[in-house]
Protein backbone atom coordinates (compact mmCIF):
# COMPACT_ATOMS: atom_id res chain seq x y z
CA THR A 1 0.00 0.00 0.00
CA GLN A 2 1.08 3.56 -0.71
CA SER A 3 1.81 5.68 2.37
CA THR A 4 0.13 9.10 2.47
CA TRP A 5 3.05 10.51 4.47
CA GLY A 6 5.57 10.27 1.62
CA PRO A 7 9.14 11.01 2.72
CA LEU A 8 8.01 11.75 6.28
CA ASN A 9 6.85 8.16 6.77
CA GLY A 10 10.14 6.97 8.25
CA LEU A 11 10.74 10.13 10.28
CA LEU A 12 7.44 10.40 12.14
CA SER A 13 6.25 8.04 14.82
CA THR A 14 2.69 6.73 14.88
CA ARG A 15 1.92 9.03 17.80
CA ALA A 16 3.16 12.10 15.88
CA LYS A 17 1.09 11.07 12.86
CA LEU A 18 -2.03 10.79 15.01
CA LYS A 19 -1.35 14.20 16.56
CA MET A 20 -0.94 15.75 13.14
CA ARG A 21 -4.07 14.07 11.84
CA GLY A 22 -6.02 15.53 14.77
CA ALA A 23 -4.42 18.96 14.39
CA PHE A 24 -5.33 19.27 10.74
CA GLY A 25 -8.86 17.99 11.20
CA SER A 26 -10.45 16.85 7.97
CA MET A 27 -7.67 18.16 5.76
CA PRO A 28 -6.41 15.53 3.30
CA LEU A 29 -3.06 14.05 4.17
CA ASP A 30 -1.66 14.23 0.62
CA VAL A 31 -1.69 18.05 0.47
CA VAL A 32 1.16 19.60 -1.51
CA PRO A 33 3.49 21.60 0.79
CA PHE A 34 3.92 25.35 0.27
CA TYR A 35 7.17 26.51 -1.27
CA PRO A 36 7.70 30.29 -1.25
CA LEU A 37 8.58 32.08 -4.49
CA VAL A 38 11.50 33.85 -2.78
CA THR A 39 13.55 31.78 -0.37
CA PRO A 40 14.37 33.37 2.99
CA ASP A 41 18.08 32.95 2.23
CA VAL A 42 18.03 35.85 -0.23
CA PHE A 43 16.04 38.33 1.91
CA LEU A 44 19.24 40.06 3.06
CA MET A 45 20.52 40.59 -0.45
CA LEU A 46 17.11 41.68 -1.74
CA TRP A 47 16.44 44.37 0.86
CA ILE A 48 19.92 45.85 0.50
CA TRP A 49 19.78 46.06 -3.31
CA LEU A 50 16.16 47.20 -3.49
CA LEU A 51 16.67 49.96 -0.92
CA ALA A 52 19.90 51.06 -2.61
CA ALA A 53 18.19 51.24 -6.01
CA GLY A 54 15.21 53.05 -4.45
CA VAL A 55 17.47 55.65 -2.83
CA PHE A 56 19.27 56.10 -6.17
CA PHE A 57 16.01 56.82 -8.00
CA LEU A 58 14.87 59.05 -5.13
CA GLY A 59 18.08 61.04 -5.57
CA ALA A 60 17.51 61.22 -9.32
CA PHE A 61 13.99 62.52 -8.69
CA PHE A 62 15.30 65.12 -6.24
CA VAL A 63 18.03 66.27 -8.64
CA TYR A 64 15.45 66.51 -11.42
CA GLN A 65 13.18 68.67 -9.26
CA VAL A 66 15.99 70.99 -8.22
CA SER A 67 17.92 71.35 -11.46
CA VAL A 68 15.18 71.59 -14.13
CA ALA A 69 13.23 74.82 -14.45
CA ARG A 70 9.59 74.64 -13.44
CA GLN A 71 8.35 75.53 -16.92
CA SER A 72 10.32 72.77 -18.65
CA ARG A 73 9.50 69.89 -16.28
CA SER A 74 7.59 66.90 -17.58
CA LEU A 75 4.82 65.32 -15.52
CA ILE A 76 5.43 61.94 -17.14
CA SER A 77 9.13 61.83 -16.23
CA GLU A 78 8.39 62.99 -12.68
CA THR A 79 5.72 60.30 -12.30
CA ILE A 80 7.97 57.58 -13.70
CA LEU A 81 10.88 58.47 -11.39
CA ALA A 82 8.58 58.71 -8.36
CA ALA A 83 6.82 55.41 -9.15
CA ILE A 84 10.07 53.51 -9.65
CA SER A 85 11.55 54.93 -6.45
CA SER A 86 8.38 54.25 -4.47
CA GLY A 87 8.10 50.67 -5.71
CA LEU A 88 11.73 49.83 -5.02
CA LEU A 89 11.68 51.40 -1.55
CA GLY A 90 8.38 49.69 -0.71
CA PHE A 91 9.58 46.23 -1.71
CA GLY A 92 12.93 46.91 -0.04
CA PHE A 93 11.22 47.65 3.26
CA VAL A 94 9.03 44.56 2.92
CA PHE A 95 12.09 42.35 2.47
CA LEU A 96 13.83 44.18 5.35
CA LEU A 97 10.89 43.31 7.61
CA LEU A 98 10.88 39.72 6.36
CA TRP A 99 14.62 39.41 6.97
CA CYS A 100 14.15 40.73 10.54
CA GLY A 101 11.48 38.12 11.17
CA VAL A 102 8.38 40.30 10.96
CA TRP A 103 6.20 38.24 8.62
CA VAL A 104 3.96 40.61 6.69
């Protein structure tokens, strides 16, 4: 007969299997485990690079606002710089929180 525990069959005792069966209630035992799209091993690298890129685009936005005359500014270029900076900083802070252990 095929075991519904797969590779965990040899690792878990009968008592642990019964506890798990009771803990999950009527959930099927052959449920596929969840694998995250981004592994926690790369959270450190992601938050550093995303925040650095976000600060770079924030600086580019600030330089654009200060150096270009008000009459010759373009709303589209301002919006693009602000959106890129905001997105990078937002995702950077999310990965910073995930790296620190605050699961959001």
